[in-house]
C-alpha angles and dihedrals in degrees: 000000000000123000140156126220107228105175139009121185122178115193114193112195120196100180125131127214110235140158087236107098091216094054123096130233120256105232131184121228118297114201134189126191128173129195133187118222113225107243093222089061093067118107129190148109129293090009134122115213128192139135092280096056152306111272122199109204127201113253142153089271125048117274120230138172125195131200119226117266104282119214112220105249096203122084125217099001112199135236090345139337118256117202127187121192114201117194124186114201140195114206131012125333091207111138091004122133132181120217136180140192132190142208128207114209108310096332123122119282115267113240121273114275126194115239122229104226116232101243092180088073105019110039123193112277093026093110090238138099121197140159141164115236125195111211134177113276089238091066110126102170137028132187131189133207131196111205134180124189123228111278133200093238128045112266128181122196125177129198109219096178137009119191131173124202120202118202129191103188094186126236117279107238125219119216092205142344097260092113138018115252093225095059108027128037123168142246097038135180109261119245118247122267114290086240088080112097091232109012125210111266121240110281128202103235126228089250090053096053091045103251105189090224092050125222095327133049114244092179098069143000110258119245122212137213143184103255114227101152133045115213123202123207143169120219094225091228136116120320093211131055139151092213116035094176087062089052089055090050090050090053089049090053090047093051095043104041105020099038095031094230125150093238145350109304104227124076091216138006129201126203125209090262090061097252110149116213126201107239123182113033122244104071129242119013096008113153113247132191109248116094118081097285091302104093100148113105093023142103114202123211119184125199110216109240142037118286105185094112104009132048127236116266119269089242092055092047090051090054090047090053090049096053095041091048090052093052094042090052093044094051097033090242115168103227093206099045137086119227138175114283109206096207095052091036092223142075119286134176107270087232106042138168117235090252090063085080092061116120096004116141095243097037125105100196144076106190142157090215128163086031139259095271097038100047094064088058092065098085092056090042090056091050093050093048089048088055092050096046099037108020115191093226095049109142144151129226119210138167137184090220112097094198133014123183115203121197117230109276093013128116131224125192128212 
């Protein structure tokens, strides 16, 4: 096996979890390491391999190309190992699938599993395939396979580069057992004054979830927008985790180092326990990177997990309704209406799924996000948020009498 280490980033976090909002979160090491697989080391069937690329040719039988067995370069990953394959292509990706398998210590290889490509970051037609995998921390080897089924017409696809990023997000420590990690992280961003009609829910701050850059973003100056549309996503990752803050840190590493962005793309993220995490730094109305190359005028909220065959938890959906209701109330956004989106230059539902950007003239993505089972829930979600923000029976009681004493058993009318 031949490989080249491209990038090593060690992020040492010395933050400490505390109930004091000014304290910082104690965070174990988070490491990122990326390798490039030498193209001549691929093996397969119906492929042509040389220093310029790996070409999958159309044939009677399916074409496939496998990487060598890749030894995990990180030691003692905690609480899991995150792995991101990044494939650069020449030619069409039609009929092409990316698979992986893993080995733990000297045990047998686990069966090949097809990877769901992250279309939030690598849209169809971009010439790139990418995904973030969450693997057991005991994983010692990984291997990838590109496969294309037999097609009626000759198709040639070449791989010009194949990289693999390995991420150790670090385990989120607990100072004591006074609260469960999955439902209470401190410090947290205070909710708005109760005087607001629909106040902002409590948010787990970047400091609290252990963002390696801290509360601010030293990599770029935040840009701001007037939010008119609320965009719902899923992260296309694992639906189970013992440490969701570590999942958020893994996504941060993926967006920063693998995608080359200045910060995590989403404005907010929600785990299955209903915890809401602050995403992109900069506070309210900061522009993220999440909606089909037209991020102005939007706020992006991502549900942690993959919802192609299962639905988000009720707890997570309740938190989603809370944060969307807050923003809709703050910006006087009608949750059930469609209005003009300046970036797309056409009308969109004010609460949209990421896939609602598919096929639009100014869009750059074709995605299933937020998932086949989650997307059909959006109409009812809009109705429920409409009821929270603009209830039909909303009313106010008033009287010109400062004080009114009512005898027991008596009645007074206003």
